[in-house]
Short mmCIF file of C-alpha atoms in Angstrom, two decimals:
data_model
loop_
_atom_site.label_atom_id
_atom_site.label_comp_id
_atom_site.label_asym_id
_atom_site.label_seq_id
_atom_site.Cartn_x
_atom_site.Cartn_y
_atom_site.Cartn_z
CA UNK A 210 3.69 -13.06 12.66
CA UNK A 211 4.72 -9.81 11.48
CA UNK A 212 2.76 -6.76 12.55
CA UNK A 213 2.32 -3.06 11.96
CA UNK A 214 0.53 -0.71 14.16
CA UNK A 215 -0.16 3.15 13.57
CA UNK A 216 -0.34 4.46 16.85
CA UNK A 217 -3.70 6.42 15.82
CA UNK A 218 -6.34 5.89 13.65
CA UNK A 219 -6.80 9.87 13.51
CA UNK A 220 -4.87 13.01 14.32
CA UNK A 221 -6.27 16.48 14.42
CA UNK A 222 -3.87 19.63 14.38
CA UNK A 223 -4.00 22.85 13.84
CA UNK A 224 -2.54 24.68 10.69
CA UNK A 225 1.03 25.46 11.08
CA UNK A 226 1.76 22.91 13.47
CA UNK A 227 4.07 20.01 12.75
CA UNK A 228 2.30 16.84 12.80
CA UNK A 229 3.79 13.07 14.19
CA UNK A 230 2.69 10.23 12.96
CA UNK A 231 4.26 7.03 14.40
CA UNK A 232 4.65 3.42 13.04
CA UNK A 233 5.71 0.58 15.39
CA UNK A 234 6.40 -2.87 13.74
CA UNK A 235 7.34 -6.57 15.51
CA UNK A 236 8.39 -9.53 14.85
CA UNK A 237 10.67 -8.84 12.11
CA UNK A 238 13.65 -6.69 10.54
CA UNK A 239 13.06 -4.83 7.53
CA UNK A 240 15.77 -4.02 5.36
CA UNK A 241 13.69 -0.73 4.52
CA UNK A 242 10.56 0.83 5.31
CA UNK A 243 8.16 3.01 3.20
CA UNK A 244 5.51 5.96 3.65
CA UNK A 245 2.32 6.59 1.45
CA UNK A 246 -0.26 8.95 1.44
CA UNK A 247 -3.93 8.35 0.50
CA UNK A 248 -6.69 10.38 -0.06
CA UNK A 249 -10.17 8.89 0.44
CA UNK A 250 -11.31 6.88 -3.00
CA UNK A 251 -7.80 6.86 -4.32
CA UNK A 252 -4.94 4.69 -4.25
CA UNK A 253 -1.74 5.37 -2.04
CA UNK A 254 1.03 7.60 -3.72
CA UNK A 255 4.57 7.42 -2.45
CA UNK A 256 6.03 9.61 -0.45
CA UNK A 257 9.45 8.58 1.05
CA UNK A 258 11.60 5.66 1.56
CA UNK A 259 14.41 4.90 4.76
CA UNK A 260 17.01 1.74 4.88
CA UNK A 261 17.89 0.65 8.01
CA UNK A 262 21.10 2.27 7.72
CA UNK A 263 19.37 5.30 7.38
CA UNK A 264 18.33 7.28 10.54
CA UNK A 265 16.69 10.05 9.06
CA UNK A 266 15.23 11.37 5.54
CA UNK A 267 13.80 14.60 4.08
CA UNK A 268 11.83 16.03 1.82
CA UNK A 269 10.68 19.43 1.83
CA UNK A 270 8.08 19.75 4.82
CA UNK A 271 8.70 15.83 5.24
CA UNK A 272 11.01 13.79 7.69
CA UNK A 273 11.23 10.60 8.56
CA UNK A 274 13.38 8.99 11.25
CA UNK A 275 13.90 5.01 11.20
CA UNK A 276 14.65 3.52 14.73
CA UNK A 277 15.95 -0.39 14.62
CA UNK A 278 16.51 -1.00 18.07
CA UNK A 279 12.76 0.68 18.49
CA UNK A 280 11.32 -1.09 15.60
CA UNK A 281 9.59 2.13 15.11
CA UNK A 282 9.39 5.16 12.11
CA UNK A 283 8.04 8.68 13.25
CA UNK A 284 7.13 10.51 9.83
CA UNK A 285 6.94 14.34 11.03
CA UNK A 286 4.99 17.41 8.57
CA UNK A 287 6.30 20.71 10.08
CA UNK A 288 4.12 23.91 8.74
CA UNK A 289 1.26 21.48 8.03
CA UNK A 290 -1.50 22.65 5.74
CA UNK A 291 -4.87 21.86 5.14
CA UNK A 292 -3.98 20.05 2.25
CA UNK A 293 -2.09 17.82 4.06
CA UNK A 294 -5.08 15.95 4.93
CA UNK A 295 -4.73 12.60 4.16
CA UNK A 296 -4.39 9.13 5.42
CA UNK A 297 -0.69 8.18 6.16
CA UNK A 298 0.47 4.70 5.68
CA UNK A 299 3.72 3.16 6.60
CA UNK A 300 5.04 -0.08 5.26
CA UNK A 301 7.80 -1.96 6.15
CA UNK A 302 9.74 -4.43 4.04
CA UNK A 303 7.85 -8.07 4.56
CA UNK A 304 10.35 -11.04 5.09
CA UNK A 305 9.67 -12.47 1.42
CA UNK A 306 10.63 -9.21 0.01
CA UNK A 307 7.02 -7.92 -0.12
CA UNK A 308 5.41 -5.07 0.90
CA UNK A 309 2.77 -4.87 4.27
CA UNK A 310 0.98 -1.82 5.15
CA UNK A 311 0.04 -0.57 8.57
CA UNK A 312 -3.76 0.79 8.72
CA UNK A 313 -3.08 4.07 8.49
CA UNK A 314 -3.57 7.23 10.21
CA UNK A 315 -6.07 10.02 9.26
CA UNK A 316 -4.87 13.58 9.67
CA UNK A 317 -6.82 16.57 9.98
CA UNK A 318 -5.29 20.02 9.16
CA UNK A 319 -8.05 22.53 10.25
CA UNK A 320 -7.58 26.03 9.12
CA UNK B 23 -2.89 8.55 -19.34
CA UNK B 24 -2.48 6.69 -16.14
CA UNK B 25 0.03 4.80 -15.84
CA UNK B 26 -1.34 1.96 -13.83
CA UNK B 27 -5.08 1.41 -14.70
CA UNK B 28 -7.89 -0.74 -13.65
CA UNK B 29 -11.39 -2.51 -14.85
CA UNK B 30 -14.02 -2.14 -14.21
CA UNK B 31 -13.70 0.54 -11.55
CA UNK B 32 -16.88 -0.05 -9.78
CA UNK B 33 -18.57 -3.64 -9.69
CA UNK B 34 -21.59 -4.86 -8.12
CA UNK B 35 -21.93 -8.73 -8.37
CA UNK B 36 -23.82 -11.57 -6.48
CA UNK B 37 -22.73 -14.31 -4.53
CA UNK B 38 -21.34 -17.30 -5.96
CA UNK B 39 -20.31 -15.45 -9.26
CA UNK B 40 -16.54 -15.68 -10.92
CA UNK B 41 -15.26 -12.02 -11.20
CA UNK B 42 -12.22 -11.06 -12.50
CA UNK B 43 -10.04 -7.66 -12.20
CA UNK B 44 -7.74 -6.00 -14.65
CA UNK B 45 -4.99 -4.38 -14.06
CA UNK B 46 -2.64 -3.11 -17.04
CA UNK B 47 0.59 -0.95 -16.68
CA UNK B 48 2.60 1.13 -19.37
CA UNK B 49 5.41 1.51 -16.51
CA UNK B 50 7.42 -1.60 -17.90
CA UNK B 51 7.86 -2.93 -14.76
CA UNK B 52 8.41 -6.15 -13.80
CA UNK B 53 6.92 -6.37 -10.17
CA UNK B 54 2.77 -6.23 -10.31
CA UNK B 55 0.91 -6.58 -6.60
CA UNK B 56 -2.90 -7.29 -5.75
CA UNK B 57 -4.10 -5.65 -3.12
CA UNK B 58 -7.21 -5.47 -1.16
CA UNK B 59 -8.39 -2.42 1.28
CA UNK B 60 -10.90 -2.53 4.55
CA UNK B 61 -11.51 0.44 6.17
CA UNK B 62 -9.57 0.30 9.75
CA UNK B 63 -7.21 -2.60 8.26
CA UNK B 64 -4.89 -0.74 5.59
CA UNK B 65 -4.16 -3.16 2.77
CA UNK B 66 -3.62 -6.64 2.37
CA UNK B 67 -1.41 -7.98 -0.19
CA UNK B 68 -3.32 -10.71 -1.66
CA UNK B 69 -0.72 -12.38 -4.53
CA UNK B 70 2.63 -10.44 -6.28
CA UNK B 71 4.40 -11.79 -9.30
CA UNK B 72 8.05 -10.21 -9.83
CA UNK B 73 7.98 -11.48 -13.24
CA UNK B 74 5.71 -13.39 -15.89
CA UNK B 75 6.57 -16.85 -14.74
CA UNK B 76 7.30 -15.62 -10.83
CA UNK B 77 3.85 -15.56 -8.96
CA UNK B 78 3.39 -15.37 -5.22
CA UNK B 79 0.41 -15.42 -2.59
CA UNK B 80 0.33 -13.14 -0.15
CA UNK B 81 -1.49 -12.39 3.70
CA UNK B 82 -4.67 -13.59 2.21
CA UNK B 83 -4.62 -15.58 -1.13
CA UNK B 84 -7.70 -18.05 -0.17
CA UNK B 85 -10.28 -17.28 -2.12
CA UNK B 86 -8.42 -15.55 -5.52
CA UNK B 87 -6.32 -16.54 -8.06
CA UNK B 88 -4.36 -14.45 -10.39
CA UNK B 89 -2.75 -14.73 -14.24
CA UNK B 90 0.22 -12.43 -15.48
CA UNK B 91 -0.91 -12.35 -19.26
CA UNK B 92 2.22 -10.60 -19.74
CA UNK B 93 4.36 -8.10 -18.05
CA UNK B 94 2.21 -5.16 -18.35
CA UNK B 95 -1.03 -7.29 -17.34
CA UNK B 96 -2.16 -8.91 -13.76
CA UNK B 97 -5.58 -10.39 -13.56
CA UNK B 98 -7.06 -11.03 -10.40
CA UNK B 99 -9.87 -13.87 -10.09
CA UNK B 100 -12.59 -14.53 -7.19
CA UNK B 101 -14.06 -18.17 -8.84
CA UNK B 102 -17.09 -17.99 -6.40
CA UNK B 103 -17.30 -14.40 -4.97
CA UNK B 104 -18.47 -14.05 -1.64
CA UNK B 105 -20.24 -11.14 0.83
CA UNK B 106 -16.65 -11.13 2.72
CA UNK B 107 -14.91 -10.28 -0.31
CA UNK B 108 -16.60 -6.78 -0.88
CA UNK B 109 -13.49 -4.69 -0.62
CA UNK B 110 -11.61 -1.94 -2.42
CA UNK B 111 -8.73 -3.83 -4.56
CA UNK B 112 -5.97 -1.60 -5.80
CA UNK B 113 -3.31 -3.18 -8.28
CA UNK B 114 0.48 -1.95 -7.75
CA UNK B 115 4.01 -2.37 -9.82
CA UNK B 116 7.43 -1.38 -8.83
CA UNK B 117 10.54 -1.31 -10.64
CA UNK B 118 13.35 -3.90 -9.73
CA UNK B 119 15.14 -2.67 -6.22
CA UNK B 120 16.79 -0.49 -5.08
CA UNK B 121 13.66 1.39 -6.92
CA UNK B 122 11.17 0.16 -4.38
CA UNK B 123 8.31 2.79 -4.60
CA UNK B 124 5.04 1.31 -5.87
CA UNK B 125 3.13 3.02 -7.88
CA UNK B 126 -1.06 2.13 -7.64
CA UNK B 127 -3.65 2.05 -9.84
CA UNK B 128 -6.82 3.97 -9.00
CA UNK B 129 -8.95 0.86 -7.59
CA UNK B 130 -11.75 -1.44 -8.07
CA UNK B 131 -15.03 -0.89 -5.56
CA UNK B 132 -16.16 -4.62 -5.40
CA UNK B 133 -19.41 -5.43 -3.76
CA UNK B 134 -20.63 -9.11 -3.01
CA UNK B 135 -24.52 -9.39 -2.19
#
């Protein structure tokens, strides 16, 4: 079955930093893969999006690389600030052209 | 206004009852998603429906049902609710692809006692 791990349920980094998140995914090929941010009580909001053909993306203090032979997406925050806290959630393309979302990973930006 | 909202927001209900969620969109999308959240498991699509008459379960569809009124609306049924089923259920739309960002409503705190 398909599957989608976060390789941490929390990350804590000081301001300034860049922080790596990393999202692994098996058993499947998705034709794209997405990342969200939530903050607690709220729904996810998009952030950015990657094909397969793509092997990296920016935006602003955001990249994201998209490895196929790795099956795995690094989503990187250089200069982080505190109010990048936030839960990060990647989601990869399902096979019937839905969406599945790893669990996420919590980051910390202390001050 | 939002552009994807939800009702009721909070919802405290016992077991055995029939519940239902709303979700209503002025995005005009097609695409409408049910979601449901557990802390340490991310979401789990429950059922999708790319268009009125086009409606599709998901990871875990035992348990709900689901009506597209029409294309801005996307009900979401538990006929006999359950303690397992106390969650935090978002809604979602997207356009048509290559626009594949969803956009989510704020969500619906169920519990199930």
């Amino acid at each position: 079955s398909q599957k989608i791990e976060q390789n941490s349920e929390a990350l804590n980094i000081q301001e300034g930093k860049t922080a790596t998140l990393t999202c692994n995914y098996t058993n499947y090929s998705p034709a794209y893969l997405q990342w969200y941010r939530q903050d607690p009580g709220r729904g996810p909001v998009f952030l950015l999006l990657i094909r397969e053909n793509e092997k990296e993306k920016r935006k602003e203090r955001l990249k994201v690389t998209f490895d196929t032979t790795l099956k795995q997406s690094l989503f990187h925050i250089t200069a982080s600030q505190p109010a990048d806290s936030a839960t990060y959630l990647c989601a990869p393309r399902g096979n019937n052209n839905d969406m599945r979302f790893g669990a996420g990973t919590r980051l910390t930006v202390k001050p | 206004d939002a552009d994807v909202t939800q009702t009721p927001r909070n919802r405290i209900t016992k077991t055995g009852k029939r519940i239902m969620l709303e979700c209503s969109q002025t995005k005009g999308h097609d695409r409408m998603y049910w979601y449901r959240q557990d802390p340490g498991l991310g979401l789990q699509l429950i059922y999708y429906s790319f268009d009125v008459k086009d409606i599709n379960k998901g990871e875990i569809s035992d348990g709900y049902s689901v009506s597209r009124q029409a294309q801005a609306k996307f009900s979401l049924s538990l006929e006999s609710a359950i303690p397992n089923q106390t969650a935090l259920y978002f809604c979602a739309t997207s356009d048509l692809p290559p626009a594949n960002e969803q956009f989510f409503g704020p969500g619906t705190r169920l519990t199930v006692l």
